[in-house]
Amino acid sequence: MFCSAEAQASVRVSPQPWLTEGESVTLICEVSGSSKGWTFSWFRDHDHLSDSSRGAGGSYTLSPAALQHTGVYTCRAERGRPAYYTHNSSSQTLWITGVSASVSLVINPSRSQHFSSDSLSLSCEDQSNSTGWTVRRYTDKDTQTCAKQTGSGCVMDSLSTSDTGVYWCESESGEKRLPRNITVHDGEVILESSVDPVIEGETLTLHCLHRSTNSPILSADFYKDGSLIQNQTTGEMSITTVSKSHEGFYYCKTERGQSLHSWISVRVRGQ
């Protein structure tokens, strides 16, 4: 086996490494310098994945993702005869949590994007044991409990961009449920979208909000995966009868500014 010192493999994930079982995620293996002619092998927790064929073209998709898919992933690329390999890539952790009908992460205001300096409250509500869960978060710094805990809840009086991260409910025994992305923007415009996945067949409604009024902006362009999909004079966009094809990164743009991107996830009914 010949290893390349120049060609380096790396892994990135789309849309995000934190998700709930039933959602979809794709890992992409990229080789520096040239992406042509390579075949790819995938590993989870150092074990070779026998279904690496699903990683053809450098992408490895889990749809739907399940609890057993949680782990540390790496990839390796090879080409030529005799085989010419890259070293294993750097690692990418995927974390898939379970769905619990009795536990809910309540976010107020109920949206994924928030303005800096605004307040935000989160709480874990469990029908059977409301005191057994704590709000935890992962930011670009580390994993921690909220600075201002109130029982099973968390209050942030003045948000900053450093509060951007993944928030979830964690039990006293270490069970993790309902990871949700919270993004804090110091700009003038945010996209109002649900923090929870949209159920297939239901209606998706998005609003473009301005900082000064926290109400919809009259004229806004809405984009999905970088392409303009609607121009609205009401500051609101609706998609009726949502399907999996509507999953993607959404944002809005107005003359006052542009929102950050939010991933909209679509869950198949019954999952």
Tab-separated table of C-alpha atoms in Angstrom:
chain	number	residue	atom	x	y	z
A	1	MET	CA	0.000	0.000	0.000
A	2	PHE	CA	1.378	3.373	-1.029
A	3	CYS	CA	0.306	6.415	0.982
A	4	SER	CA	0.282	9.916	-0.431
A	5	ALA	CA	1.986	12.606	1.580
A	6	GLU	CA	0.472	15.323	-0.611
A	7	ALA	CA	-3.155	14.256	-1.127
A	8	GLN	CA	-5.027	14.772	2.134
A	9	ALA	CA	-8.560	13.558	2.836
A	10	SER	CA	-10.941	15.627	4.929
A	11	VAL	CA	-14.543	15.157	6.068
A	12	ARG	CA	-17.327	17.691	6.278
A	13	VAL	CA	-20.961	17.151	7.222
A	14	SER	CA	-24.230	18.486	5.795
A	15	PRO	CA	-26.404	19.856	7.184
A	16	GLN	CA	-25.165	19.395	10.773
A	17	PRO	CA	-23.537	16.787	13.036
A	18	TRP	CA	-26.255	16.999	15.705
A	19	LEU	CA	-29.612	15.476	14.780
A	20	THR	CA	-32.565	13.441	15.978
A	21	GLU	CA	-33.199	9.886	14.794
A	22	GLY	CA	-35.302	9.854	11.629
A	23	GLU	CA	-33.545	12.866	10.104
A	24	SER	CA	-30.992	12.707	7.274
A	25	VAL	CA	-27.306	13.565	7.231
A	26	THR	CA	-24.536	13.351	4.629
A	27	LEU	CA	-20.794	13.072	5.214
A	28	ILE	CA	-18.579	14.277	2.360
A	29	CYS	CA	-15.007	13.067	1.866
A	30	GLU	CA	-12.838	15.531	-0.050
A	31	VAL	CA	-9.280	15.110	-1.311
A	32	SER	CA	-7.009	18.125	-1.576
A	33	GLY	CA	-5.621	18.907	-4.999
A	34	SER	CA	-7.803	16.611	-7.102
A	35	SER	CA	-11.161	14.924	-6.603
A	36	LYS	CA	-11.104	12.814	-9.789
A	37	GLY	CA	-10.570	9.083	-9.973
A	38	TRP	CA	-10.774	8.353	-6.250
A	39	THR	CA	-12.824	5.663	-4.546
A	40	PHE	CA	-13.616	6.016	-0.865
A	41	SER	CA	-13.759	3.909	2.278
A	42	TRP	CA	-15.586	4.971	5.425
A	43	PHE	CA	-14.914	4.115	9.063
A	44	ARG	CA	-16.944	4.561	12.243
A	45	ASP	CA	-15.078	4.339	15.548
A	46	HIS	CA	-12.098	2.952	13.547
A	47	ASP	CA	-14.191	0.055	12.161
A	48	HIS	CA	-14.498	-0.212	8.376
A	49	LEU	CA	-18.109	0.199	7.259
A	50	SER	CA	-19.173	-2.714	5.078
A	51	ASP	CA	-21.730	-0.507	3.311
A	52	SER	CA	-19.085	1.959	2.140
A	53	SER	CA	-20.617	1.544	-1.328
A	54	ARG	CA	-23.253	4.027	-0.191
A	55	GLY	CA	-20.336	6.453	-0.069
A	56	ALA	CA	-19.816	6.361	-3.843
A	57	GLY	CA	-18.576	9.686	-5.146
A	58	GLY	CA	-17.240	10.697	-1.765
A	59	SER	CA	-20.614	11.157	-0.040
A	60	TYR	CA	-21.939	8.879	2.692
A	61	THR	CA	-25.630	9.424	3.467
A	62	LEU	CA	-27.638	8.180	6.439
A	63	SER	CA	-31.357	8.455	5.708
A	64	PRO	CA	-32.982	7.965	8.076
A	65	ALA	CA	-30.313	8.269	10.766
A	66	ALA	CA	-30.674	5.941	13.762
A	67	LEU	CA	-29.228	5.891	17.272
A	68	GLN	CA	-26.640	3.251	16.332
A	69	HIS	CA	-25.166	5.635	13.741
A	70	THR	CA	-23.743	7.814	16.513
A	71	GLY	CA	-19.952	7.710	16.408
A	72	VAL	CA	-16.688	9.133	15.101
A	73	TYR	CA	-16.358	8.941	11.297
A	74	THR	CA	-13.276	9.092	9.096
A	75	CYS	CA	-12.692	8.401	5.409
A	76	ARG	CA	-9.836	7.297	3.179
A	77	ALA	CA	-9.451	7.640	-0.577
A	78	GLU	CA	-7.599	5.433	-3.053
A	79	ARG	CA	-6.978	5.288	-6.777
A	80	GLY	CA	-4.750	3.608	-9.328
A	81	ARG	CA	-3.195	0.172	-9.600
A	82	PRO	CA	-1.280	-0.579	-7.481
A	83	ALA	CA	-3.538	1.215	-5.048
A	84	TYR	CA	-2.458	4.692	-3.972
A	85	TYR	CA	-4.015	5.751	-0.656
A	86	THR	CA	-4.471	8.941	1.284
A	87	HIS	CA	-4.008	8.795	5.023
A	88	ASN	CA	-7.218	8.562	7.028
A	89	SER	CA	-8.948	11.914	7.295
A	90	SER	CA	-9.447	13.905	10.444
A	91	SER	CA	-12.450	12.720	12.439
A	92	GLN	CA	-16.045	13.961	12.330
A	93	THR	CA	-18.403	13.075	15.165
A	94	LEU	CA	-22.091	12.425	14.469
A	95	TRP	CA	-24.455	12.567	17.390
A	96	ILE	CA	-27.961	11.142	16.921
A	97	THR	CA	-30.396	11.392	19.821
A	98	GLY	CA	-33.707	9.646	20.382
A	99	VAL	CA	-37.226	10.945	20.064
A	100	SER	CA	-39.146	11.013	23.325
A	101	ALA	CA	-42.856	11.745	23.290
A	102	SER	CA	-42.787	12.724	26.968
A	103	VAL	CA	-39.882	15.204	26.803
A	104	SER	CA	-39.956	18.513	24.949
A	105	LEU	CA	-37.471	21.373	24.701
A	106	VAL	CA	-39.534	24.547	24.895
A	107	ILE	CA	-37.842	27.618	23.375
A	108	ASN	CA	-39.274	31.110	23.806
A	109	PRO	CA	-39.400	32.904	21.397
A	110	SER	CA	-39.983	29.717	19.409
A	111	ARG	CA	-37.570	30.182	16.506
A	112	SER	CA	-34.044	29.133	15.542
A	113	GLN	CA	-32.606	32.627	14.860
A	114	HIS	CA	-32.463	35.448	17.425
A	115	PHE	CA	-31.156	38.996	17.594
A	116	SER	CA	-28.192	39.784	19.828
A	117	SER	CA	-29.215	41.638	23.033
A	118	ASP	CA	-32.635	39.933	22.978
A	119	SER	CA	-33.675	37.547	25.754
A	120	LEU	CA	-34.262	33.809	25.354
A	121	SER	CA	-35.607	31.117	27.641
A	122	LEU	CA	-35.381	27.344	27.240
A	123	SER	CA	-36.874	24.617	29.394
A	124	CYS	CA	-37.150	20.842	29.377
A	125	GLU	CA	-40.675	19.635	30.010
A	126	ASP	CA	-41.244	15.984	30.835
A	127	GLN	CA	-44.799	14.800	31.459
A	128	SER	CA	-43.580	12.091	33.826
A	129	ASN	CA	-40.723	13.856	35.670
A	130	SER	CA	-40.320	17.577	35.074
A	131	THR	CA	-37.342	17.876	37.451
A	132	GLY	CA	-35.220	15.147	35.858
A	133	TRP	CA	-33.923	17.111	32.862
A	134	THR	CA	-31.464	19.967	32.369
A	135	VAL	CA	-30.815	22.250	29.404
A	136	ARG	CA	-27.263	21.754	28.090
A	137	ARG	CA	-25.508	23.457	25.211
A	138	TYR	CA	-22.518	23.094	22.917
A	139	THR	CA	-20.957	26.269	21.539
A	140	ASP	CA	-17.690	26.830	19.703
A	141	LYS	CA	-15.982	26.764	23.093
A	142	ASP	CA	-17.250	23.696	24.943
A	143	THR	CA	-20.219	21.783	26.354
A	144	GLN	CA	-21.835	23.379	29.362
A	145	THR	CA	-24.972	23.977	31.305
A	146	CYS	CA	-26.686	27.295	30.862
A	147	ALA	CA	-25.150	30.047	32.986
A	148	LYS	CA	-28.518	31.003	34.494
A	149	GLN	CA	-30.403	27.823	35.383
A	150	THR	CA	-33.934	27.980	36.752
A	151	GLY	CA	-34.908	24.439	37.731
A	152	SER	CA	-35.081	22.474	34.469
A	153	GLY	CA	-34.886	25.680	32.445
A	154	CYS	CA	-32.390	28.272	31.282
A	155	VAL	CA	-32.750	32.045	30.870
A	156	MET	CA	-30.452	34.325	28.876
A	157	ASP	CA	-31.271	37.979	29.427
A	158	SER	CA	-29.015	39.462	26.739
A	159	LEU	CA	-27.909	37.173	23.922
A	160	SER	CA	-24.564	37.479	22.169
A	161	THR	CA	-23.209	35.741	19.085
A	162	SER	CA	-21.162	33.495	21.410
A	163	ASP	CA	-24.477	31.931	22.496
A	164	THR	CA	-24.853	30.412	19.030
A	165	GLY	CA	-24.757	26.641	19.375
A	166	VAL	CA	-26.671	23.409	19.869
A	167	TYR	CA	-29.009	23.102	22.864
A	168	TRP	CA	-30.590	19.913	24.179
A	169	CYS	CA	-32.262	18.261	27.166
A	170	GLU	CA	-30.153	15.912	29.287
A	171	SER	CA	-31.412	13.627	32.044
A	172	GLU	CA	-29.699	12.942	35.345
A	173	SER	CA	-28.575	9.579	33.920
A	174	GLY	CA	-26.959	11.246	30.884
A	175	GLU	CA	-29.665	10.601	28.262
A	176	LYS	CA	-29.691	13.310	25.607
A	177	ARG	CA	-32.798	14.389	23.733
A	178	LEU	CA	-33.914	16.953	21.157
A	179	PRO	CA	-30.775	18.789	19.942
A	180	ARG	CA	-31.769	22.127	18.456
A	181	ASN	CA	-29.656	24.781	16.731
A	182	ILE	CA	-29.860	28.324	18.072
A	183	THR	CA	-28.225	31.098	16.029
A	184	VAL	CA	-27.672	34.623	17.349
A	185	HIS	CA	-27.224	37.391	14.773
A	186	ASP	CA	-25.831	40.872	15.404
A	187	GLY	CA	-27.225	42.132	12.094
A	188	GLU	CA	-30.541	43.824	11.356
A	189	VAL	CA	-32.482	40.906	9.805
A	190	ILE	CA	-33.277	37.358	10.926
A	191	LEU	CA	-35.309	34.516	9.439
A	192	GLU	CA	-38.133	33.294	11.637
A	193	SER	CA	-38.491	29.537	11.265
A	194	SER	CA	-39.492	26.693	13.540
A	195	VAL	CA	-36.796	25.103	15.681
A	196	ASP	CA	-38.510	21.729	15.193
A	197	PRO	CA	-38.622	19.626	12.017
A	198	VAL	CA	-41.623	20.205	9.762
A	199	ILE	CA	-43.853	17.156	9.349
A	200	GLU	CA	-44.231	15.967	5.742
A	201	GLY	CA	-47.568	17.138	4.321
A	202	GLU	CA	-47.881	20.131	6.639
A	203	THR	CA	-47.300	23.821	5.838
A	204	LEU	CA	-43.951	25.576	6.266
A	205	THR	CA	-44.166	29.308	7.003
A	206	LEU	CA	-41.156	31.641	7.143
A	207	HIS	CA	-40.973	35.310	8.136
A	208	CYS	CA	-38.244	37.876	7.580
A	209	LEU	CA	-37.961	39.990	10.752
A	210	HIS	CA	-36.257	43.351	11.342
A	211	ARG	CA	-34.482	44.154	14.596
A	212	SER	CA	-36.191	47.486	15.258
A	213	THR	CA	-39.722	46.102	15.103
A	214	ASN	CA	-39.388	42.308	15.528
A	215	SER	CA	-42.186	42.099	12.965
A	216	PRO	CA	-42.196	40.933	9.315
A	217	ILE	CA	-40.552	43.229	6.768
A	218	LEU	CA	-42.923	44.174	3.967
A	219	SER	CA	-40.687	43.245	1.031
A	220	ALA	CA	-38.295	40.294	1.263
A	221	ASP	CA	-36.606	37.772	-1.001
A	222	PHE	CA	-36.470	34.175	0.248
A	223	TYR	CA	-33.704	31.783	-0.772
A	224	LYS	CA	-33.171	28.032	-0.527
A	225	ASP	CA	-29.660	26.599	-0.944
A	226	GLY	CA	-28.521	29.889	-2.477
A	227	SER	CA	-31.290	30.170	-5.105
A	228	LEU	CA	-34.113	32.716	-5.033
A	229	ILE	CA	-37.428	30.899	-4.572
A	230	GLN	CA	-39.908	33.654	-3.698
A	231	ASN	CA	-40.248	37.424	-3.545
A	232	GLN	CA	-42.928	38.505	-1.107
A	233	THR	CA	-44.392	41.905	-0.271
A	234	THR	CA	-45.738	40.614	3.051
A	235	GLY	CA	-42.443	39.454	4.590
A	236	GLU	CA	-43.916	35.966	4.794
A	237	MET	CA	-43.399	32.855	2.691
A	238	SER	CA	-45.464	29.673	2.896
A	239	ILE	CA	-45.016	26.254	1.341
A	240	THR	CA	-48.077	24.044	1.566
A	241	THR	CA	-47.839	20.249	1.603
A	242	VAL	CA	-44.160	20.092	2.479
A	243	SER	CA	-42.097	17.112	1.236
A	244	LYS	CA	-38.511	15.912	1.824
A	245	SER	CA	-37.477	17.848	-1.296
A	246	HIS	CA	-38.090	21.067	0.648
A	247	GLU	CA	-35.275	20.315	3.104
A	248	GLY	CA	-32.410	22.762	2.818
A	249	PHE	CA	-30.736	25.958	3.990
A	250	TYR	CA	-33.058	28.977	3.910
A	251	TYR	CA	-32.410	32.667	4.374
A	252	CYS	CA	-34.061	35.975	3.519
A	253	LYS	CA	-32.739	39.255	2.153
A	254	THR	CA	-34.145	42.789	2.259
A	255	GLU	CA	-32.873	46.290	1.583
A	256	ARG	CA	-32.053	46.439	5.313
A	257	GLY	CA	-29.831	43.374	5.329
A	258	GLN	CA	-29.680	39.611	5.070
A	259	SER	CA	-30.431	36.920	7.617
A	260	LEU	CA	-28.158	34.033	8.481
A	261	HIS	CA	-28.906	30.590	7.035
A	262	SER	CA	-31.153	28.099	8.842
A	263	TRP	CA	-31.501	24.415	8.050
A	264	ILE	CA	-35.141	23.353	7.618
A	265	SER	CA	-35.602	19.645	8.317
A	266	VAL	CA	-38.628	17.644	7.102
A	267	ARG	CA	-39.671	14.571	9.056
A	268	VAL	CA	-41.695	11.774	7.481
A	269	ARG	CA	-45.019	11.461	9.279
A	270	GLY	CA	-44.976	8.660	11.843
A	271	GLN	CA	-41.195	8.685	12.382
